[in-house]
Coordinates of C-alpha atoms in Angstrom, one line a residue:
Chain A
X1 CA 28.0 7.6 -36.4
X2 CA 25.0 9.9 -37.3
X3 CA 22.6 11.3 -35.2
X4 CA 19.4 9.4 -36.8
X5 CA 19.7 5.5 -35.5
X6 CA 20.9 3.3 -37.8
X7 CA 19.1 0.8 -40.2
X8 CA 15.3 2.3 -40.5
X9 CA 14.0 -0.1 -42.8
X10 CA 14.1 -2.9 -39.6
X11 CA 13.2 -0.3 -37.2
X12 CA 10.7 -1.4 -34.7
X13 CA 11.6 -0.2 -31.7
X14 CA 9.8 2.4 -29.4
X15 CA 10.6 6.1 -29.1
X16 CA 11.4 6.8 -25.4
X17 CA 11.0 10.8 -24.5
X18 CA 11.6 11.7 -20.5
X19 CA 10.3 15.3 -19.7
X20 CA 11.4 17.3 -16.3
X21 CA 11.9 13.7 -14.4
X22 CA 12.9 14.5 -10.6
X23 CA 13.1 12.0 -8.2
X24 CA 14.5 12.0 -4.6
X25 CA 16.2 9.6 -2.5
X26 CA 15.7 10.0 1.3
X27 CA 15.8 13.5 1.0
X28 CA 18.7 13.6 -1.0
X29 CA 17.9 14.9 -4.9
X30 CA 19.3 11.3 -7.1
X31 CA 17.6 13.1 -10.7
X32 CA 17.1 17.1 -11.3
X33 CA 15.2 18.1 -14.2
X34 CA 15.9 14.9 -16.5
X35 CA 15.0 15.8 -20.2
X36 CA 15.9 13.0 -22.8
X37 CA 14.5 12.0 -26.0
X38 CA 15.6 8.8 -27.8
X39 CA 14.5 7.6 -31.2
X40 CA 12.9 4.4 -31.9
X41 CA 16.1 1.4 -32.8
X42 CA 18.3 4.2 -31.9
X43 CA 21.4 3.0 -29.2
X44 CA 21.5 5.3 -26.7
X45 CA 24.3 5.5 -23.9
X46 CA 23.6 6.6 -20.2
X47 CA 27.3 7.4 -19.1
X48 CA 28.9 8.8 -15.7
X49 CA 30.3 8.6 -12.9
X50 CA 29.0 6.1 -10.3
X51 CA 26.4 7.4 -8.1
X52 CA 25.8 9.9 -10.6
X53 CA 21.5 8.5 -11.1
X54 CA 22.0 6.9 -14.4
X55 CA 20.8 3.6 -12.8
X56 CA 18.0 5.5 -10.7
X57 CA 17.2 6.9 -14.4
X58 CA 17.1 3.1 -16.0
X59 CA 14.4 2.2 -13.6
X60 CA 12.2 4.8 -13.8
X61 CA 12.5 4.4 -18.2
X62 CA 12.2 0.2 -16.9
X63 CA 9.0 1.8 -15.3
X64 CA 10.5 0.0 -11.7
X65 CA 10.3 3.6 -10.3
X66 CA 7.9 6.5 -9.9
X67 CA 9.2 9.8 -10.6
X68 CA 8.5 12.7 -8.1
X69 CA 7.6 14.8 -11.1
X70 CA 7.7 14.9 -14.8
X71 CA 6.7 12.3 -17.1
X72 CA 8.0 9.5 -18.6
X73 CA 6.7 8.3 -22.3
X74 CA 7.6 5.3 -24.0
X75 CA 5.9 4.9 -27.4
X76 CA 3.9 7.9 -27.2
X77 CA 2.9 6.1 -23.4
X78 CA 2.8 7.1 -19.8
X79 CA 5.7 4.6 -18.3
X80 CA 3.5 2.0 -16.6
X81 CA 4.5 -0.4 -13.9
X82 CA 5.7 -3.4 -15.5
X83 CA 3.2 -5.8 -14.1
X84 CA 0.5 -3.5 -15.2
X85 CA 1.3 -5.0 -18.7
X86 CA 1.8 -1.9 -20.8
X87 CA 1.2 -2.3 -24.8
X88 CA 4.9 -2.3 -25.4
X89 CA 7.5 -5.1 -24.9
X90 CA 10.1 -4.0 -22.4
X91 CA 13.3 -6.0 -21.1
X92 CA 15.9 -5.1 -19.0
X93 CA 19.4 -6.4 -18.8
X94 CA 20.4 -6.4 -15.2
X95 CA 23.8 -5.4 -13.7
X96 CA 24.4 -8.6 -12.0
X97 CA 22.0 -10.6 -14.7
X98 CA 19.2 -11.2 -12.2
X99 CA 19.0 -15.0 -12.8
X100 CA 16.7 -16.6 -10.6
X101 CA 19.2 -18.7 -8.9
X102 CA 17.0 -21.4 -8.2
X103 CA 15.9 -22.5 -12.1
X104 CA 18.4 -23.8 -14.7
X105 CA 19.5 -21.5 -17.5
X106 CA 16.8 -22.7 -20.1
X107 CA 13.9 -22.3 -17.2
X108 CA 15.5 -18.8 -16.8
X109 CA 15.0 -18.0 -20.4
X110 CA 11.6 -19.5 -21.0
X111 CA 10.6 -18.1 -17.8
X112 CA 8.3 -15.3 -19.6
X113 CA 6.9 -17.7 -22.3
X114 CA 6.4 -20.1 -19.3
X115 CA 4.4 -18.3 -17.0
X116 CA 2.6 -16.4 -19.8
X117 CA 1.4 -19.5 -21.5
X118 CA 2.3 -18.2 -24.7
X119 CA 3.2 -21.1 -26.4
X120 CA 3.4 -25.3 -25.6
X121 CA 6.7 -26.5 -23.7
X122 CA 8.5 -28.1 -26.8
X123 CA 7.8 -25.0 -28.3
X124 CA 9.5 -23.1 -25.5
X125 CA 12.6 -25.7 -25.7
X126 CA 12.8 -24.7 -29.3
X127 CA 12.9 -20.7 -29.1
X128 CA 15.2 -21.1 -25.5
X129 CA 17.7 -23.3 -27.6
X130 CA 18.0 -20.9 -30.7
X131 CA 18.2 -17.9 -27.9
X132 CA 20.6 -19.3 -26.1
X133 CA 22.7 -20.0 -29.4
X134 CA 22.3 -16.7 -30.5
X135 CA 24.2 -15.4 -27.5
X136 CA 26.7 -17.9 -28.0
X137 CA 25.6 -20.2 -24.9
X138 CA 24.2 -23.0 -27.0
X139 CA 23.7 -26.4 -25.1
X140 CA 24.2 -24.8 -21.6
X141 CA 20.3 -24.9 -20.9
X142 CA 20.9 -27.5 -18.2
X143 CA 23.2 -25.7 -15.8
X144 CA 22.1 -23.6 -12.9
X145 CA 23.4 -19.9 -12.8
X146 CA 25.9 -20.5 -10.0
X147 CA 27.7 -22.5 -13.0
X148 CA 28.3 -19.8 -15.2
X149 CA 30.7 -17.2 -15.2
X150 CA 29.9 -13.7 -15.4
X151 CA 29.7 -13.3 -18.9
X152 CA 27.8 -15.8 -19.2
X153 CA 25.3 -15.0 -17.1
X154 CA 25.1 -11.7 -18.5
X155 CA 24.5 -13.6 -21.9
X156 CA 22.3 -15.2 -20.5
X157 CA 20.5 -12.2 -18.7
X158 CA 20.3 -10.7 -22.9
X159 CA 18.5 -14.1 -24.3
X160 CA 15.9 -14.5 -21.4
X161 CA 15.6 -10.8 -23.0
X162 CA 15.3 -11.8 -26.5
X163 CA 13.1 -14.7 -25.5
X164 CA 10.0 -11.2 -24.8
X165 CA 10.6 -10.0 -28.4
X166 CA 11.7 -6.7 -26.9
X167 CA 10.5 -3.2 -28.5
X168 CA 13.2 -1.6 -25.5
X169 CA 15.6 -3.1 -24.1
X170 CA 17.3 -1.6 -21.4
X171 CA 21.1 -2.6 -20.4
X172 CA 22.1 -1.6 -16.9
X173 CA 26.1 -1.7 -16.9
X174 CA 26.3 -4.5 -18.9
X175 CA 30.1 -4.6 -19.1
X176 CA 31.3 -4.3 -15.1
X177 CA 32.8 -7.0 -13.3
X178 CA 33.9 -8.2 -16.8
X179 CA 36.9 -9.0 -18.4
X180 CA 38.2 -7.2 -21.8
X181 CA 37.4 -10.0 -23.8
X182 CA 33.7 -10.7 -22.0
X183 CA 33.2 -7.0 -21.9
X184 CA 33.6 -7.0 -26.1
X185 CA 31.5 -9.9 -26.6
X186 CA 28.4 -8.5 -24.8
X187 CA 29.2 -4.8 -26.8
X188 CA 29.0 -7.1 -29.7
X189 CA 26.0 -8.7 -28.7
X190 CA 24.5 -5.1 -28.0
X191 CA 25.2 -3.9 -31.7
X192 CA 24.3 -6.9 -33.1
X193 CA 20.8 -7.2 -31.8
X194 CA 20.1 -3.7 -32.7
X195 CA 21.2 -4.2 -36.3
X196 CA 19.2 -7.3 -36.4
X197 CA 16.0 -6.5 -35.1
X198 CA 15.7 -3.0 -34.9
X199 CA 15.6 -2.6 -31.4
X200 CA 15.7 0.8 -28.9
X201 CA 18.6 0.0 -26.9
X202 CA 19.2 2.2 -23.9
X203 CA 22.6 1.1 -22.1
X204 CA 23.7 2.7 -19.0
X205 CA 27.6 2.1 -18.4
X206 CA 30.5 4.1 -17.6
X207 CA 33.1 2.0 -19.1
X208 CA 34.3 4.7 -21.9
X209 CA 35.4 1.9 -24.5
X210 CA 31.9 0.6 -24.4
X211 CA 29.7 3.7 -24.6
X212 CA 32.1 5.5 -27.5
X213 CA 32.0 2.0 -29.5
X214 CA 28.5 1.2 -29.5
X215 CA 26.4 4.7 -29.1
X216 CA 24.3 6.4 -32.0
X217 CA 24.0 8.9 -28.9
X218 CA 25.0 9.4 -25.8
X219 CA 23.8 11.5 -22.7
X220 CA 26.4 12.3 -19.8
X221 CA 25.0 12.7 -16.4
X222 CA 26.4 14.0 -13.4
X223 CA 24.8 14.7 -9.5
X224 CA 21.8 14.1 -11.4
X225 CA 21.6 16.3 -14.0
X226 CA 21.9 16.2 -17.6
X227 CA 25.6 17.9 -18.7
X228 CA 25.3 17.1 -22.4
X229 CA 23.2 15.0 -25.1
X230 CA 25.0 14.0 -28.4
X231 CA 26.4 11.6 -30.9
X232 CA 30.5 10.4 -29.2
X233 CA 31.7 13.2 -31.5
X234 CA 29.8 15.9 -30.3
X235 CA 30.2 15.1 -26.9
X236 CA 34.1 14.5 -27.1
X237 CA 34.0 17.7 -28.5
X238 CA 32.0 19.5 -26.0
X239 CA 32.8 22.3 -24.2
X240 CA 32.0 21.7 -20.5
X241 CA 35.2 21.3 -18.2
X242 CA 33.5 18.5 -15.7
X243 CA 32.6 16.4 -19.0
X244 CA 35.9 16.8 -20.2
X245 CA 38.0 16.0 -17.2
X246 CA 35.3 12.7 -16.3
X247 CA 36.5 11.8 -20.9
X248 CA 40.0 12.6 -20.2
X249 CA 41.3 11.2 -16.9
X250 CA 43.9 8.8 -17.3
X251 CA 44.6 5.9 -15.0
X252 CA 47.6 4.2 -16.2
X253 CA 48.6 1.9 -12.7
X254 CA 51.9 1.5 -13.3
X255 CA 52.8 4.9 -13.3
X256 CA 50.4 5.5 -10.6
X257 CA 52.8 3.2 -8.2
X258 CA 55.6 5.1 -9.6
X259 CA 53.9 8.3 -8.5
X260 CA 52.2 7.7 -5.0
Chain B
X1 CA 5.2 -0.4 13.1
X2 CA 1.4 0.9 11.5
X3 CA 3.2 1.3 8.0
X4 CA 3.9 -2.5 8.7
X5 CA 0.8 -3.8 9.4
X6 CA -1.3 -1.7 7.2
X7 CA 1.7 -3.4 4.4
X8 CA 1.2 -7.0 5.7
X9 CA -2.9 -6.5 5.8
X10 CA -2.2 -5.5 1.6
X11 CA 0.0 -7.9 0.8
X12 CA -2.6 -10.7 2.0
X13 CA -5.4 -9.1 0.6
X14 CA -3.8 -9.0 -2.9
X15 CA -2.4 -12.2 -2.2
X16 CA -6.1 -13.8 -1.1
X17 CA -7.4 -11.8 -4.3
X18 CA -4.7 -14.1 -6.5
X19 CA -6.0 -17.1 -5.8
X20 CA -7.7 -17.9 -8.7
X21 CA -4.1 -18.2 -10.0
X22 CA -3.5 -21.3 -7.6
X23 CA -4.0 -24.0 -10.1
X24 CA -1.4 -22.5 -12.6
X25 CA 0.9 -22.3 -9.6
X26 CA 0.1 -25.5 -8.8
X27 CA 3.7 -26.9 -9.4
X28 CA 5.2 -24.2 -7.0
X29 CA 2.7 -25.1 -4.2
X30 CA 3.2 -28.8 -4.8
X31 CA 7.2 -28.0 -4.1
X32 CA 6.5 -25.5 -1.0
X33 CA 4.7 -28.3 0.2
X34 CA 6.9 -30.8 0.0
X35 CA 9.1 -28.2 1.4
X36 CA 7.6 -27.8 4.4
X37 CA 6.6 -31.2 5.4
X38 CA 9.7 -32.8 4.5
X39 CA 12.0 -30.6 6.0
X40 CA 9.8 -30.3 9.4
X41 CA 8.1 -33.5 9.8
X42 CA 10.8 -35.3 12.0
X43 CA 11.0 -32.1 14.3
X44 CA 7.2 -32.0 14.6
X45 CA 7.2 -35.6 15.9
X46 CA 10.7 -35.4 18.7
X47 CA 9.3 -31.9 19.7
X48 CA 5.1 -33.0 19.9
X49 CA 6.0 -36.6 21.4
X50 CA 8.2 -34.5 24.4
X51 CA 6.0 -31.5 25.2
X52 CA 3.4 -34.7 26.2
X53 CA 5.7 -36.7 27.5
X54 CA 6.7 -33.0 29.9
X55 CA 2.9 -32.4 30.6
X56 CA 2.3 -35.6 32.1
X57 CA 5.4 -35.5 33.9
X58 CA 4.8 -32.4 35.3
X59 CA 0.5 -32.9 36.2
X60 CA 0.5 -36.6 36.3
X61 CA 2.2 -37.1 40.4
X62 CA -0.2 -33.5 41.4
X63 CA -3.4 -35.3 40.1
X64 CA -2.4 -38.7 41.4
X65 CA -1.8 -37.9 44.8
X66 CA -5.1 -35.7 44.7
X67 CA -7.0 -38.7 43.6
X68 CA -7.8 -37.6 40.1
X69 CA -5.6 -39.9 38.2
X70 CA -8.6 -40.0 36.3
X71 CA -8.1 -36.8 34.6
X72 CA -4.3 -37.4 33.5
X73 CA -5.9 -38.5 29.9
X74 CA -8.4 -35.4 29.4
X75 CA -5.3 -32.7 30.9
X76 CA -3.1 -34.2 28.4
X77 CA -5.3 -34.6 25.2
X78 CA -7.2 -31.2 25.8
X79 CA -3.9 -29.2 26.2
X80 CA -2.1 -31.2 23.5
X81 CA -5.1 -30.5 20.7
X82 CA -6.3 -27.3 21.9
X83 CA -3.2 -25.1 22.9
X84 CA 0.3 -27.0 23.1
X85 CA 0.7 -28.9 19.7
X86 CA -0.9 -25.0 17.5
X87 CA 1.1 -23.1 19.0
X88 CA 4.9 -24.7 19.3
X89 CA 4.1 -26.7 15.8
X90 CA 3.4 -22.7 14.6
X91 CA 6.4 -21.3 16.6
X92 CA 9.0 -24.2 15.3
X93 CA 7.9 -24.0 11.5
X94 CA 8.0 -20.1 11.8
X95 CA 11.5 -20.6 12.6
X96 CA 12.4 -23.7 10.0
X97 CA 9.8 -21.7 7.0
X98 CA 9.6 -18.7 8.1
X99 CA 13.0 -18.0 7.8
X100 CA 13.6 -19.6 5.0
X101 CA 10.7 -17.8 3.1
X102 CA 12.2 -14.7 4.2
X103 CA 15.9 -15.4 3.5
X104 CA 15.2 -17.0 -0.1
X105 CA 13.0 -13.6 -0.8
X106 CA 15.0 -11.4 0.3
X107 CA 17.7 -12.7 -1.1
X108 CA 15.6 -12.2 -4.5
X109 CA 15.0 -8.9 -3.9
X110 CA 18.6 -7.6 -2.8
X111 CA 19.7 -9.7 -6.3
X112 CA 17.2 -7.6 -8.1
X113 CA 15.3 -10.9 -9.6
X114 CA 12.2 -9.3 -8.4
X115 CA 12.9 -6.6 -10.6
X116 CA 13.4 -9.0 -13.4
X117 CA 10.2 -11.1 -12.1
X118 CA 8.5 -7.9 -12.8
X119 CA 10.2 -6.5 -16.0
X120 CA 9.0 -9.5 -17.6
X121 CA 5.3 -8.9 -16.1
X122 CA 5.3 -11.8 -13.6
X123 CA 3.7 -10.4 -10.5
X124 CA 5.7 -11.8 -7.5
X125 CA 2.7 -12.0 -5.4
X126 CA 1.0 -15.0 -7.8
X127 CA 4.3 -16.1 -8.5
X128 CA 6.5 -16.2 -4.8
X129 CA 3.4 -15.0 -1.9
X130 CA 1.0 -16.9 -3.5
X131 CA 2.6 -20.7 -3.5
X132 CA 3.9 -20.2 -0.1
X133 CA 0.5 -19.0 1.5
X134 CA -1.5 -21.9 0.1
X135 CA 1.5 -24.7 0.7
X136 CA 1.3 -23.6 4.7
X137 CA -2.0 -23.3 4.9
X138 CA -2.7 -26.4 4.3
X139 CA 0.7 -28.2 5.6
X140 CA 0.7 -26.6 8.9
X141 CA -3.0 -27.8 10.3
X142 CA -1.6 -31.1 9.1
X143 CA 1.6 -31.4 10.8
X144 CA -0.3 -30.5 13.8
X145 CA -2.4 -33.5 13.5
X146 CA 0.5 -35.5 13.6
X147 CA 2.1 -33.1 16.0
X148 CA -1.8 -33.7 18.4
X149 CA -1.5 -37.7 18.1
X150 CA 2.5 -38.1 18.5
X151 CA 2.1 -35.5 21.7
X152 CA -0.7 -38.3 23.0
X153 CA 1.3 -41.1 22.5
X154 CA 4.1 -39.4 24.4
X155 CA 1.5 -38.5 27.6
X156 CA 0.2 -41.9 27.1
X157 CA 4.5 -43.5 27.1
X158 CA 5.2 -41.5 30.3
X159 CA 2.1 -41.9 32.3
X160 CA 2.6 -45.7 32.1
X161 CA 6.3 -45.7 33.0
X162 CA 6.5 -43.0 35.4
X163 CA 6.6 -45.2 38.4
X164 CA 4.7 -42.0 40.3
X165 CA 1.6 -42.2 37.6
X166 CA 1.6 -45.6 35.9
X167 CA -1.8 -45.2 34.4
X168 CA -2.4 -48.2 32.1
X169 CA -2.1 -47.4 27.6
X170 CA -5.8 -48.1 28.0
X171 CA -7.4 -45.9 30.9
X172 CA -5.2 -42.9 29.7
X173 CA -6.9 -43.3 26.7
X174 CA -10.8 -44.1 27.7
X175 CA -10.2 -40.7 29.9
X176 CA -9.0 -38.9 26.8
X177 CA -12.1 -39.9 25.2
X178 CA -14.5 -38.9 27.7
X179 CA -12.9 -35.5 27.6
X180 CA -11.3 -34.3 24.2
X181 CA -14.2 -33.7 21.8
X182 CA -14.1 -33.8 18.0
X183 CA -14.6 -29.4 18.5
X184 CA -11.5 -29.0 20.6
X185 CA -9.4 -30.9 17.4
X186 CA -11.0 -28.5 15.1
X187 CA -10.4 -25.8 17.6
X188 CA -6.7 -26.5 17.6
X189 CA -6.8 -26.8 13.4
X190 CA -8.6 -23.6 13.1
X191 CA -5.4 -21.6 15.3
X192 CA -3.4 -23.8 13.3
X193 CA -4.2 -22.4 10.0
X194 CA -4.8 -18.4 11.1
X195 CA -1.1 -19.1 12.1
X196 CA -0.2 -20.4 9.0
X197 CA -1.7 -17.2 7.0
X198 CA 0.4 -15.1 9.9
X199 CA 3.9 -17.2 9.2
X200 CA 3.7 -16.7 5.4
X201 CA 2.4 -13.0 5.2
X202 CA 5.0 -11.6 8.3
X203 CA 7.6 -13.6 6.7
X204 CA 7.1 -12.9 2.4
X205 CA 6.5 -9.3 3.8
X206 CA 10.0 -9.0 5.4
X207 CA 11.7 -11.1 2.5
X208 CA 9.9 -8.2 -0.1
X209 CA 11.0 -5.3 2.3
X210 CA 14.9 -6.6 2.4
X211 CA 17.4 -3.7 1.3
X212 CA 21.4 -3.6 1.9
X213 CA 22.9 -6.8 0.9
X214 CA 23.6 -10.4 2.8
X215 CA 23.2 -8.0 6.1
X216 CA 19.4 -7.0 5.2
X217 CA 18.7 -10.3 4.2
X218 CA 19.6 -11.3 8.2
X219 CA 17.9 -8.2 9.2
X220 CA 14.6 -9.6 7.6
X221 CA 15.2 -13.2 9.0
X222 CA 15.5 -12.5 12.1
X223 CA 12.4 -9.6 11.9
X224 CA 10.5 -12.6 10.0
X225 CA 10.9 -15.3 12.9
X226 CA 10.4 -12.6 16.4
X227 CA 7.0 -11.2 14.5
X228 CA 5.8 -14.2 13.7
X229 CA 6.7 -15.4 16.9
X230 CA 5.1 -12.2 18.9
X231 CA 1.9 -12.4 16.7
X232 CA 1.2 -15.9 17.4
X233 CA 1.3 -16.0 20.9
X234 CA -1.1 -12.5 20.7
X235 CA -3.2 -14.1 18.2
X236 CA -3.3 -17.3 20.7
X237 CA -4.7 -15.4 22.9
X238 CA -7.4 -13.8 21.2
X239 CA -8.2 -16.8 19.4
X240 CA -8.6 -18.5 22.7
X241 CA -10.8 -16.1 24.2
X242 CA -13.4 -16.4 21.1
X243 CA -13.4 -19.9 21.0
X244 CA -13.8 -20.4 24.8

């Protein structure tokens, strides 16, 4: 992959730039001098060890949280509070989906289109149908969350997305709690949207698989701070001995219980 | 507990300043509504027809072997419309709503489909405060209608069997009239409703503070229900005082 995001000509993503972002959890420093830039329909991978702030960084790109310090611009824009309606089309991919458990898939999807009053209801039907086929989960509008399986709530979770017309999308560790197979259809899914409509993707995940098979770039982040920015070869390549033992360790079970 | 109230006072206000919105939440109220009158409507009747039923009991042989047998009616109907049938119909639907509000909520918040309410620019005050505030505003003050007349009809039942009363169906009923005035009803409907407005703010409040998981989301219940429950009976008595 190349450091300039793929496909230009269907570029219409937004540029995302984060400048000196601190933030602080009940005392405890969760972000330490944050400084990212991502390019507009670039995919961009957040990876590192849990509890390392990549999730605490999602939100405050998602606009969810307010930094401490430093800034957060996302098309040339001070991050606003969602419900402040800023001028460019975010969605976020929640960990665990986020379905409202109380509405059926489709009401989950046209949720946005719904409450907006952006266009009639058999209009909504329509554009929830084709969204729902696109992530593979046609005719399954009439069942209720607690029906689906994790993957398919997460597919879900990416066509209530699709359904805003999204400049940003952001994907909080879109592959845990899934199985191989799951876990590849959503990467798919990722890469395939991006391609398609030239979308900045920002995924947060540390599931190595995922973030070396779908990221233009990647950023590693550890305790908070930034260790290294790059495309997957630069940063297998790269120097620093805490980036490459998080890369290189090994869990192989079996010999683990010959071992312990 | 400052950080609280000052919290709860915001939340109304922005909720009260959303309510142009109520007609495009229309469907939501409609469904709190049916909500809360469904699921408490059987309870308001058993509890109402008792706590009459109790104060006649309990005034009825005092006043009859004082010679005011008379009054049995007024005691009961006053009481019943002005105090009893507010403030337990407020006390048992903060603990059947109340709880619920705060439980489904919180649940939503610990889920993260807030978040996603709000990443998809749907304010959760027009689309979760805002339903629930109107629905029990306007269902509580009537299930203490019900909760007045059912309570009357249960004075009414035990002062003519209790063989220590028996006041006839129709005297208990002429004195009732000669006391309860068309003021004390309202009275009762106005405590009604600032209770309603407490139940739904204390409650949404605690359900959009929840953190930690299916413990939090207890945490806020049981917070929900004991505030609601300590700020109607304080309320009570201020309310009381003003309108005395």
């Amino acid at each position: 992959m190349n450091e300039s995001p793929s496909n230009p000509a269907t570029q219409r993503g937004v540029a995302v730039r984060v400048r000196g972002l601190c933030k602080r959890l009940q005392g405890t420093p969760v972000l330490q001098d944050i400084d990212l830039d991502v390019a507009p329909g670039e995919i961009f991978v957040i990876m590192g060890p849990s509890g390392s702030g990549k999730s605490v960084l999602l939100r405050h790109l998602s606009g969810l949280m307010e930094p401490d310090a430093g800034e957060v611009l996302v098309g040339g824009q001070p991050v606003r509070a969602p419900e402040l309606m800023p001028d460019y089309r975010l969605a976020m991919v929640f960990q665990s989906g986020a379905l409202l458990n109380s509405l059926t898939v489709g009401e989950n999807v046209g949720l946005f289109l719904r409450e907006h009053r952006l266009k009639p209801p058999a209009e909504i039907a329509r554009i929830v149908a084709e969204k729902l086929a696109v992530v593979g989960l046609k005719g399954q509008e009439h069942k209720l969350p607690a029906e689906l399986s994790g993957g398919m709530k997460k597919r879900a979770a990416i066509a209530r997305a699709l359904v805003i017309d999204p400049q940003l999308i952001l994907y909080d560790e879109p592959t845990s709690e899934l199985d191989p197979v799951s876990a590849s259809v959503i990467a798919e899914e990722i890469v395939r949207l991006q391609r398609r409509i030239g979308v900045t993707s920002i995924v947060v995940s540390h599931d190595r698989d995922l973030v070396f098979g779908i990221a233009d770039r990647l950023a590693v982040i550890s305790g908070g701070r930034i260790l290294a920015v790059g495309t997957p070869a630069r940063i297998r390549a790269h120097p620093n001995a805490e980036l490459q033992a998080f890369l290189n360790v090994d869990f192989q079970f079996p010999s683990l219980k010959q071992t312990v | 507990m400052f950080e609280s109230i000052g919290e709860m006072a915001l939340l109304f206000f922005r909720t009260l300043g959303s309510l142009p919105q109520v007609w495009r939440q229309r469907h939501k109220v409609c469904e709190q509504f049916f909500e809360i009158g469904n699921a408490s409507l059987l309870m308001v009747c058993i509890l109402s027809f008792f706590i009459g039923g109790v104060i006649c009991l309990l005034t009825g042989p005092v006043l009859v072997e004082r010679g005011l047998a008379s009054s049995i009616g007024g005691l009961v109907g006053i009481s019943m419309c002005k105090e009893l049938a507010p403030v337990m119909m407020s006390i048992l639907i903060a603990g059947r709503i109340g709880s619920a509000m705060a439980a489904e909520i919180g649940s939503m918040q610990v889920y993260q489909e807030i978040d996603a309410l709000r990443t998809m620019n749907i304010n959760p005050i027009h689309y979760l405060v805002l339903p629930r505030l109107v629905a029990i505003a306007v269902a509580l003050p009537l299930l203490v209608v019900f909760a007045i007349l059912i309570g009357w009809g249960g004075g009414s039942l035990v002062a003519a069997l209790n063989h220590q009363i028996s006041i006839s169906f129709q005297s208990f009923f002429a004195n009732l009239r000669d006391f309860v005035t068309v003021g004390n009803v309202a009275n009762g409907l106005l405590k009604s409703f600032v209770f309603a407005l407490v139940i739904a703010v204390v409650s949404c409040h605690q359900g959009l503070k929840t953190i930690g998981g299916p413990r939090g989301i207890g945490r806020s219940v049981t917070k929900a229900v004991v505030n609601c429950i300590v700020m109607i009976v304080i309320l009570d008595y201020f309310l009381t005082r003003l309108t005395l």
